[in-house]
Coordinates of C-alpha atoms and ligand atoms in Angstrom, one line a residue:
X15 CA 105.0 -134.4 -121.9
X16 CA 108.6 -133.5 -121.9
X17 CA 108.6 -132.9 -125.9
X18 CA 106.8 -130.1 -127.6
X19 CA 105.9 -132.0 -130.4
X20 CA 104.6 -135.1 -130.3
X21 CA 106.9 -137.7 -131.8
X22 CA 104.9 -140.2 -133.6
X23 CA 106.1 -144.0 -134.7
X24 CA 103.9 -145.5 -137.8
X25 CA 103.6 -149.2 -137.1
X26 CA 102.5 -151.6 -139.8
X27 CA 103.8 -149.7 -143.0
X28 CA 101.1 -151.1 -145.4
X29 CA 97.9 -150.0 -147.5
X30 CA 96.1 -147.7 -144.7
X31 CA 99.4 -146.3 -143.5
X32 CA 99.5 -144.4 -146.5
X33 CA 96.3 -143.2 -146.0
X34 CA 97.0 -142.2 -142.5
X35 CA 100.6 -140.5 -144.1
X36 CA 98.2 -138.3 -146.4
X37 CA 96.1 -137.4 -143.3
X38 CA 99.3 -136.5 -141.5
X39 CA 100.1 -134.5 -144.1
X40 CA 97.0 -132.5 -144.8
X41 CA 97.2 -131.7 -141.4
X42 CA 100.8 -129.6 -141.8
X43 CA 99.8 -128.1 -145.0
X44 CA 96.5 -126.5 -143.0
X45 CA 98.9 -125.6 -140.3
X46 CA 98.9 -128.2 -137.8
X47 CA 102.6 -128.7 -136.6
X48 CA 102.1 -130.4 -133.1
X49 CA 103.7 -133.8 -134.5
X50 CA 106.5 -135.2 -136.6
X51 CA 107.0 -138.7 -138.0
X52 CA 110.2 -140.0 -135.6
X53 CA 110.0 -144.0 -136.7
X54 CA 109.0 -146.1 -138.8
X55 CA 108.3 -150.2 -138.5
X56 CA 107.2 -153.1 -140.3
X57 CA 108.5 -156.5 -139.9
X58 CA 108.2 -156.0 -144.0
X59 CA 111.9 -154.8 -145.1
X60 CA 110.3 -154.3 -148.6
X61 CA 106.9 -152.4 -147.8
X62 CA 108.8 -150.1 -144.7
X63 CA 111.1 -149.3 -147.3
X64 CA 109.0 -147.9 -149.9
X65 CA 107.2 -146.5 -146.9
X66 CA 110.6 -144.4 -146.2
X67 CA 110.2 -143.1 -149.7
X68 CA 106.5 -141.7 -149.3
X69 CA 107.6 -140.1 -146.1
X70 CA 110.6 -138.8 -147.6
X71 CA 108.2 -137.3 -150.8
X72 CA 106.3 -135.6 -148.1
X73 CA 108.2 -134.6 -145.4
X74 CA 111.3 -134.5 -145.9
X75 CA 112.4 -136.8 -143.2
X76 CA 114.5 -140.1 -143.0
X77 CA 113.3 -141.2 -139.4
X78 CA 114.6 -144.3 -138.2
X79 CA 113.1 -148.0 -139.6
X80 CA 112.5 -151.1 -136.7
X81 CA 111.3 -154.5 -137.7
X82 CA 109.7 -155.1 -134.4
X83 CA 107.7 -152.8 -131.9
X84 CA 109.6 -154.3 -128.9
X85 CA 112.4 -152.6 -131.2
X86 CA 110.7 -149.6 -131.8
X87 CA 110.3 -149.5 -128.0
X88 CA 113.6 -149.9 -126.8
X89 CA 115.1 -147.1 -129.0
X90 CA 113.3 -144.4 -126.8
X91 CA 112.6 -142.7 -130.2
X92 CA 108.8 -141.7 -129.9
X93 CA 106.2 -140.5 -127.7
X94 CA 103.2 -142.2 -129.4
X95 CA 102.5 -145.3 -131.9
X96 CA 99.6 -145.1 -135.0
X97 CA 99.3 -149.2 -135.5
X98 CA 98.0 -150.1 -138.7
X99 CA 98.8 -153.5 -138.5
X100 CA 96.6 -156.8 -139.4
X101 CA 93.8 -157.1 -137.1
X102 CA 95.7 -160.5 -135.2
X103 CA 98.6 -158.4 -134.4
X104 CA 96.3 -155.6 -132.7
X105 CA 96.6 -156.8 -129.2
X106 CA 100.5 -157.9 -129.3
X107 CA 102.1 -154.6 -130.8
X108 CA 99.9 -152.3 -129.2
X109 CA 100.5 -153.7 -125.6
X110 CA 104.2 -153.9 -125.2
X111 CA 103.9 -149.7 -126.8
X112 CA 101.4 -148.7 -123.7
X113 CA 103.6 -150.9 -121.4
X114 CA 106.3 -148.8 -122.3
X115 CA 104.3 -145.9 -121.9
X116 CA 103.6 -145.0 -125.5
X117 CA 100.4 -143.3 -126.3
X118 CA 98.4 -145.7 -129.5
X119 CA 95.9 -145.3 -132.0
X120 CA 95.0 -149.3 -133.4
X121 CA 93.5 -149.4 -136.2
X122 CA 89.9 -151.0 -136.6
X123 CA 88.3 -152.7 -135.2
X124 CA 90.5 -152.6 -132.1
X125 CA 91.7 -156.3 -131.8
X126 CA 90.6 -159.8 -133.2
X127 CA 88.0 -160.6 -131.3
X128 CA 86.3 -159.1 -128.1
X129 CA 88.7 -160.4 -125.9
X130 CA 92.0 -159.3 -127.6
X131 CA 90.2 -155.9 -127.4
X132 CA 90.0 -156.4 -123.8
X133 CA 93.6 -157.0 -123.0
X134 CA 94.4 -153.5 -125.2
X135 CA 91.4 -152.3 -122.8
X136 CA 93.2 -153.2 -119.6
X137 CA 96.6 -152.1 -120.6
X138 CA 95.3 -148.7 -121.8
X139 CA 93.5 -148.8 -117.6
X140 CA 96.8 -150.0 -115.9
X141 CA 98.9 -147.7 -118.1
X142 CA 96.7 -144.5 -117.9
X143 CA 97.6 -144.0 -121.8
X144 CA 95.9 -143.1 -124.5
X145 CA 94.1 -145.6 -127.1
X146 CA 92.3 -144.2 -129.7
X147 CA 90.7 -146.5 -132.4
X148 CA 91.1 -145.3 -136.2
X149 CA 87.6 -144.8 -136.9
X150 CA 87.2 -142.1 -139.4
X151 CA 83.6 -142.6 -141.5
X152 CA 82.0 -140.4 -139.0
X153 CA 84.1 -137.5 -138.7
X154 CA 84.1 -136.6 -142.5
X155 CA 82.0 -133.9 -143.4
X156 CA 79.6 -135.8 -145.5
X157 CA 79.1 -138.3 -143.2
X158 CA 78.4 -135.6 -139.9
X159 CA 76.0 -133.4 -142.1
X160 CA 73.7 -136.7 -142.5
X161 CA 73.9 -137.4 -138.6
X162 CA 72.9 -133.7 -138.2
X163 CA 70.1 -133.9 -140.8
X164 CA 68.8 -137.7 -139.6
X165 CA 69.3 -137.0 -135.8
X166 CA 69.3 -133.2 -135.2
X167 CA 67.1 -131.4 -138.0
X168 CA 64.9 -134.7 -138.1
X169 CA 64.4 -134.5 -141.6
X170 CA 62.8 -137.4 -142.4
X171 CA 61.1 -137.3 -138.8
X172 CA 61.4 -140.5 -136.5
X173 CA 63.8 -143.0 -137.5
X174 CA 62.0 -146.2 -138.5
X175 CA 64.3 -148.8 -140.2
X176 CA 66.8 -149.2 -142.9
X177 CA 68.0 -151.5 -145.9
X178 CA 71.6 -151.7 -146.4
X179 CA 72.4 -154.5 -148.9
X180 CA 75.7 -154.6 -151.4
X181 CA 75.5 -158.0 -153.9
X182 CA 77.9 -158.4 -157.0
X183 CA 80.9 -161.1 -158.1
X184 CA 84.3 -161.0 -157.3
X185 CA 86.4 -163.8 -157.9
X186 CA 88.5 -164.4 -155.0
X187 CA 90.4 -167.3 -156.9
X188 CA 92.3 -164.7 -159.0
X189 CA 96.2 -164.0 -158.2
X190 CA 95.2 -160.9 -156.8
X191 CA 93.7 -162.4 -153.6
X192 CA 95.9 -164.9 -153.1
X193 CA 99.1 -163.2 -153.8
X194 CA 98.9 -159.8 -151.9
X195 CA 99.3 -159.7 -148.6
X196 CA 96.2 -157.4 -147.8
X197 CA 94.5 -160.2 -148.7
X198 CA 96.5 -162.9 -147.7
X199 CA 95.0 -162.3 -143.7
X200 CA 92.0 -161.0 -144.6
X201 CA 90.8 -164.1 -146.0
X202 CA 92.0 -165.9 -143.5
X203 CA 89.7 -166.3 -140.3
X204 CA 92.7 -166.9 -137.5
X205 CA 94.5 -163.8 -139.5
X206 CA 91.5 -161.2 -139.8
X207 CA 88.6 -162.4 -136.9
X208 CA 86.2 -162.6 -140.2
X209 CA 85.9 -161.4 -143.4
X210 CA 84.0 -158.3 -144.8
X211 CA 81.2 -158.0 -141.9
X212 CA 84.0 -157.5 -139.8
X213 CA 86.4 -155.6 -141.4
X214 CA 84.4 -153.2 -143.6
X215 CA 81.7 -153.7 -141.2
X216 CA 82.9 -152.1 -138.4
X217 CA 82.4 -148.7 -140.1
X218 CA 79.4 -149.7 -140.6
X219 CA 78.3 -150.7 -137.2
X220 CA 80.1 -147.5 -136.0
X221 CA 78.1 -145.3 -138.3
X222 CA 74.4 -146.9 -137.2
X223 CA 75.4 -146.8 -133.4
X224 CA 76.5 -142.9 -134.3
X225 CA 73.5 -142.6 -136.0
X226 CA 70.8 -144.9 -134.1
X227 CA 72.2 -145.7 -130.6
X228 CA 72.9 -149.4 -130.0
X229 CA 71.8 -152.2 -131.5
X230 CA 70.2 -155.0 -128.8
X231 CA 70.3 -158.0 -131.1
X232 CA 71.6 -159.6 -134.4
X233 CA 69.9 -162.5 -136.2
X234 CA 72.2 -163.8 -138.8
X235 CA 73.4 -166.4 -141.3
X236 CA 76.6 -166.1 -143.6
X237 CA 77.9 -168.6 -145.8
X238 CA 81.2 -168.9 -147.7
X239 CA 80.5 -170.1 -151.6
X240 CA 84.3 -169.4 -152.4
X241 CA 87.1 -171.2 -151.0
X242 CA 90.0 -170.4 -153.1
X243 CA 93.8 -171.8 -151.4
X244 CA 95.6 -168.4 -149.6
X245 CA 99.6 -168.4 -149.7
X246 CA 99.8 -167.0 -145.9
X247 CA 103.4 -165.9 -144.9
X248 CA 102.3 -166.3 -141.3
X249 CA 99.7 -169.4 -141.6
X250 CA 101.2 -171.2 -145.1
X251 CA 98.5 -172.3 -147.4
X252 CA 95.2 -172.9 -146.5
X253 CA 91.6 -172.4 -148.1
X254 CA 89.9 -168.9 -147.7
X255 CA 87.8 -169.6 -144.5
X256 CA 85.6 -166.5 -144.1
X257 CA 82.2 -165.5 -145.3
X258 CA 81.6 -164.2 -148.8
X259 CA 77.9 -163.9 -148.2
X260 CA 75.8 -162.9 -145.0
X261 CA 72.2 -162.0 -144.3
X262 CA 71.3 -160.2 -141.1
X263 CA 68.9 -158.7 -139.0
X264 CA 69.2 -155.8 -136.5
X265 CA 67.3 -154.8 -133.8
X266 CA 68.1 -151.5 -132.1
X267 CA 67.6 -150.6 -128.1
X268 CA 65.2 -147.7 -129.6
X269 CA 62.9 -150.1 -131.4
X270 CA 64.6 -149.1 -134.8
X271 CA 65.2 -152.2 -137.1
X272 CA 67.4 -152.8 -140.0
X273 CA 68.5 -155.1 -142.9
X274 CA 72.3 -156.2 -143.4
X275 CA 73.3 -158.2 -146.4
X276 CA 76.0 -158.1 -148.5
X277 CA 77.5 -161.2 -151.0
X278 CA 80.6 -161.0 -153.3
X279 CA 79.8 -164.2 -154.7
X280 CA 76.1 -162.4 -156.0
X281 CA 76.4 -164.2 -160.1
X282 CA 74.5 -162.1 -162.6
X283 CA 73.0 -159.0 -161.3
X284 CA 74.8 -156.6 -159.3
X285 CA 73.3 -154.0 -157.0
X286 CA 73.8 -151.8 -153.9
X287 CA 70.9 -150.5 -152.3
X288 CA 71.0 -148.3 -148.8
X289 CA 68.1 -146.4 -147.6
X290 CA 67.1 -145.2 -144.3
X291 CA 63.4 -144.7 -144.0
X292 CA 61.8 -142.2 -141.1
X293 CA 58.1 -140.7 -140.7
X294 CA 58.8 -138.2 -142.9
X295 CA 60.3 -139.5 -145.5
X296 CA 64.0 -141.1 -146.4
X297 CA 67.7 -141.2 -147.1
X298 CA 69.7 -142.6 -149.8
X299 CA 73.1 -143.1 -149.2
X300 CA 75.3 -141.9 -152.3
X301 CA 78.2 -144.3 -151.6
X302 CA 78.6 -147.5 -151.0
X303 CA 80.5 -150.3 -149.3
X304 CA 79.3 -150.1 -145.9
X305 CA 81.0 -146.7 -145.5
X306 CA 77.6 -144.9 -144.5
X307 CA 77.0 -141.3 -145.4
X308 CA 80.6 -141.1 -146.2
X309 CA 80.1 -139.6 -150.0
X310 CA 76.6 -138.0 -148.3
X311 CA 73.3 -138.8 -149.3
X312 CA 69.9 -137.9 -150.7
X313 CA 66.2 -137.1 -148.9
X314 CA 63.3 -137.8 -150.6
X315 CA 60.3 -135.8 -148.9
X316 CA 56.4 -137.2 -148.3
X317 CA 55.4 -135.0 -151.7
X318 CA 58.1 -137.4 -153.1
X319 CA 60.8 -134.2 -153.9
X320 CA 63.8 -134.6 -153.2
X321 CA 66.4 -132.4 -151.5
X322 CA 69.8 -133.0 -152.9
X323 CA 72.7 -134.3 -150.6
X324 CA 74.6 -130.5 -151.8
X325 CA 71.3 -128.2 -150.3
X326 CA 71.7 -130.1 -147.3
X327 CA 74.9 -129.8 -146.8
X328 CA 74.6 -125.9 -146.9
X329 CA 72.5 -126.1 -144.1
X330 CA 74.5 -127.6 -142.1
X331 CA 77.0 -125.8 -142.4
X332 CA 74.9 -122.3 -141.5
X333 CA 74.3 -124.4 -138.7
X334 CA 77.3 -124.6 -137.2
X335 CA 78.6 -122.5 -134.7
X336 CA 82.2 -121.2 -134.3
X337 CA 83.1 -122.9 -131.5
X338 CA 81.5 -126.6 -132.9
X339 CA 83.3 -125.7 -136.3
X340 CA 86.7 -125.4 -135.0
X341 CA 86.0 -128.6 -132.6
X342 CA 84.9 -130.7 -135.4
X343 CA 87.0 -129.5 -138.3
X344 CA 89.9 -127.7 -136.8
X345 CA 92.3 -125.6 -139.2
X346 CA 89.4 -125.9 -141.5
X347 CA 90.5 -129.4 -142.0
X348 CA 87.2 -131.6 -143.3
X349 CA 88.9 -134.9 -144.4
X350 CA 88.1 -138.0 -142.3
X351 CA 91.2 -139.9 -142.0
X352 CA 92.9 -136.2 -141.7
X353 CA 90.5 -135.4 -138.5
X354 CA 91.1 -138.6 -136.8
X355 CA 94.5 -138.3 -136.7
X356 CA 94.4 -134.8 -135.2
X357 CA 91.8 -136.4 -132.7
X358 CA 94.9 -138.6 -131.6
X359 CA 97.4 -136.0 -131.3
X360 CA 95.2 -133.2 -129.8
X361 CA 94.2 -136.4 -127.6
X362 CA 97.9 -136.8 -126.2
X363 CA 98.4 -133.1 -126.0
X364 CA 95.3 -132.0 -124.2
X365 CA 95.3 -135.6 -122.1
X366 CA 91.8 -135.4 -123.2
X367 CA 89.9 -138.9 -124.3
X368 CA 89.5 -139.1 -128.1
X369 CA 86.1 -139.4 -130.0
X370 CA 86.4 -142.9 -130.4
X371 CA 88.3 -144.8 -127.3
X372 CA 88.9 -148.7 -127.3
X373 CA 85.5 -148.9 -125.6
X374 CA 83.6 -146.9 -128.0
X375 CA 85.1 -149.3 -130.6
X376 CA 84.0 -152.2 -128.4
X377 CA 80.7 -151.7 -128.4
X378 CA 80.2 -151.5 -132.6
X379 CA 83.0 -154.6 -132.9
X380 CA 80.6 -156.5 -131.1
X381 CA 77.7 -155.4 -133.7
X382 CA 79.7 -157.1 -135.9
X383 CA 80.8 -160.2 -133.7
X384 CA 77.0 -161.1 -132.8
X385 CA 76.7 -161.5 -136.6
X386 CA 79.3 -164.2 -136.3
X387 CA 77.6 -165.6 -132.6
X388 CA 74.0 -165.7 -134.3
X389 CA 75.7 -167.6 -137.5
X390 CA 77.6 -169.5 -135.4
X391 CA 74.9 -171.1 -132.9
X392 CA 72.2 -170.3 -135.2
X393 CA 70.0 -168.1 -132.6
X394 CA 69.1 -164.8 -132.3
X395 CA 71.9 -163.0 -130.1
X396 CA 71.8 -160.0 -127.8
X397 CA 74.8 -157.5 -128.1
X398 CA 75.2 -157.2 -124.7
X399 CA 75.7 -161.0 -123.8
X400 CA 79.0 -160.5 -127.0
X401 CA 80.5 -157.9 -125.0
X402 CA 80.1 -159.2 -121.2
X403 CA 81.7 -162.4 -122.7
X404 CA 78.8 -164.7 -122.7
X405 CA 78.6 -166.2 -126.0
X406 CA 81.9 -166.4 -127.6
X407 CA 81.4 -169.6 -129.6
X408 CA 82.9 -168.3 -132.9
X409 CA 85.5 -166.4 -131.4
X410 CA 86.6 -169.2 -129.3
X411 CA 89.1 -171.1 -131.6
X412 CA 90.8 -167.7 -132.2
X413 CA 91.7 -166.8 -129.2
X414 CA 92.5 -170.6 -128.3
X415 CA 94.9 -169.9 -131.4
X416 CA 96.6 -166.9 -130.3
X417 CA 96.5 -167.7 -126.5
X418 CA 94.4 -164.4 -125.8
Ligands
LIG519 N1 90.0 -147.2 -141.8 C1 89.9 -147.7 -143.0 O1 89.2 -147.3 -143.8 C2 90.8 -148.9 -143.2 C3 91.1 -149.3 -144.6 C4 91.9 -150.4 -144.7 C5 92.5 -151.1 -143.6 N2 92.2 -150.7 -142.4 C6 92.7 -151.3 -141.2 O2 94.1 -151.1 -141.2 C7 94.8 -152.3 -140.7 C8 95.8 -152.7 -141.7 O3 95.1 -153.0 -142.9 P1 95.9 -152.7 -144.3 O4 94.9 -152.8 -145.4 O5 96.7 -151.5 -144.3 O6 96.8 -154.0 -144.3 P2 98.2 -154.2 -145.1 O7 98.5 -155.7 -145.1 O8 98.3 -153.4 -146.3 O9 99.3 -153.6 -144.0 C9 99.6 -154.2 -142.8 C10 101.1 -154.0 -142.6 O10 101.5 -154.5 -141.3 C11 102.7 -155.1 -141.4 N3 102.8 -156.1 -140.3 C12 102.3 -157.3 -140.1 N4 102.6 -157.8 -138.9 C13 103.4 -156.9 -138.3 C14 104.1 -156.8 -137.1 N5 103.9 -157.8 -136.2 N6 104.8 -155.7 -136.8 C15 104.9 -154.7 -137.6 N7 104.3 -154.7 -138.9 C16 103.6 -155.8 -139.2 C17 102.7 -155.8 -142.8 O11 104.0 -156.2 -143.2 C18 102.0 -154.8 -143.6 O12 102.9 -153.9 -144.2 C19 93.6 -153.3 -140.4 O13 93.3 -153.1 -139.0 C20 92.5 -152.8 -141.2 O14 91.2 -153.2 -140.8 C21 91.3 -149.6 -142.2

């Protein structure tokens, strides 16, 4: 690369792009200087603007602001793209950036459906580029001391199955929803590819492919009890058209089996319940919101103690080596959104792949997609069959939409 640092545009100047600007920034207080903040774009004049501000805040800088990528592009301004937009604009401003041989990190999941994920797929192979996918649950600290204690330490021995199940009331019909634009496409099926099993859910089905291997089928039914009207800039008004509510049923290659469900149209009593059973005992997960692992969690042991998420923690750490400390949490940085976005630029620098590539993300999008399938046709559906193409029955009218 002919520039020392790597010059980085932000793309989609909304919620997680302030996130990402945090990360970016904890990575230069611990002494990470390989990148700076060249561009900035968002077809928003009023959300890149108070973007500028933040960076200004933090940085220091001014860089320049583009409404469009194929602006962006043509200024020769940056050597790499972090694209945070909605998930139906994945595909369209992360190609024309690898086409003009731009390096990319997309946000989750990757693309609207499997296919738009494909076309980022075989730009990223005719380019030679980089594509990461913004996945951070997994790199946190929290969340990689539980995969060490599940998977390496076997602390609660064989994995068996699992209950992860979220239900409480949220009225979509207030302004809130219908009014912001983070909502405003994520109601919205042609806008957001589905609603929370989707979105949310592809942590999820990142962090039980991390933790379990892959998952060979889905049984599933959603429903949608709330159907409030949407003002979409890009669609106009139309109802809310994605679930609210979905029971499923996963069954893993290694025999494992777990329950997904999750409603935010649950009246009366709320709860949130995630626990991961094995031979010798089980794991609670502290947080919630289909973000396992990511606040840590708790064992309880055959005698029925329990070992405190902080005691095993401390283990893990003793456990680490230098050499796996510095690879997982470099300049002692142990924030996940921090750590993903060094995993990009260290990525680009090194011409190295990054820990989770578009077909990494692939393969837990289409977790999430066979939930959809399986709703859809109303049969149990393999994985596989999502992601060689075979059953695309829900996914169909999207891509007819958007011509992918
Ligand atoms: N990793 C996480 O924990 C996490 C959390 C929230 C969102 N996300 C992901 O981040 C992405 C964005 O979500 P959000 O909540 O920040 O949404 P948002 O609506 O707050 O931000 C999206 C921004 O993109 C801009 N935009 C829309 N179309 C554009 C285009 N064609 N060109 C340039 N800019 C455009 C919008 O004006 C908006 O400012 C989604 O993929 C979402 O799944 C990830």
């Amino acid at each position: 690369m002919s520039h020392e640092k790597v010059r980085l545009g932000i793309v989609g100047t909304g919620n997680i792009a302030r996130s990402h600007l945090n990360g970016y920034k904890i990575l230069k207080d611990a002494g990470y200087d390989s990148f700076e903040i060249c561009a900035l774009c968002d077809n928003s004049d009023e959300r890149r603007t108070a973007y500028a501000e933040a960076v200004k805040d933090l940085f220091g800088l001014t860089p320049p602001q583009f409404s469009s990528v194929e602006d962006l592009v043509a200024a020769g301004v940056v050597d790499a793209v972090d694209n945070c937009t909605p998930h139906a604009f994945h595909h369209a401003t992360t190609i024309p950036c690898l086409e003009a041989g731009l390096h990319v990190m997309v946000e989750k999941p990757g693309g609207i459906t499997l296919k738009a994920s494909e076309l980022i797929q075989g730009a990223q192979r005719r380019t030679g580029k980089i594509v990461a996918v913004a996945e951070q649950v997994r790199r946190g600290i929290k969340a990689r001391t539980m995969k060490w204690a599940l998977t390496q330490a076997k602390m609660i021995g064989e994995l068996r199955f699992f209950i992860v199940e979220g239900f409480s009331f949220e009225d979509y019909a207030q302004p809130g929803y219908s009014e912001v634009y983070l909502w405003q496409w994520r109601l919205l099926k042609l806008m957001s590819g589905g609603g929370m099993a989707l979105d949310a859910g592809a942590h999820m089905a990142d962090m039980i492919r991390y933790l379990f291997g892959d998952v060979r089928d889905v049984y599933c039914r959603t429903a949608g009890f709330q159907t409030p009207t949407i003002n979409s800039p890009e669609l106009g008004p139309m109802p809310m058209d994605v679930e609210d509510t979905w029971f499923a049923t996963l069954g893993f290659e290694s025999g494992l089996v777990g329950t997904w469900s999750w409603s935010f149209s649950a009246r009366g009593e709320r709860q949130s319940n995630q626990v991961f059973y094995g031979s010798e005992g089980s794991a609670r997960d502290r947080g919630g919101w289909m973000h396992p692992f990511q606040a840590g969690g708790d064992i309880t042991r055959l005698d029925g103690s329990v070992l405190p998420y902080e005691d095993i923690e401390r283990e893990y750490r003793a456990s680490l080596d230098s050499v796996t400390r510095e690879r997982l949490y470099p300049y002692g940085v142990e924030d996940d959104i921090a750590l993903e976005c060094w995993d990009f630029i260290d990525a680009i620098q090194k011409q190295r792949p990054p820990e989770v590539d578009i077909a990494e993300a692939m393969r837990a999008k289409a977790i999430c997609l066979a939930m959809y399938e399986s709703a859809a046709s109303g049969d149990a559906i393999r994985v596989r069959d999502v992601l060689d193409g075979k059953v695309s029955r829900y996914q169909d009218g999207i891509n007819a939409y958007w011509g992918i």
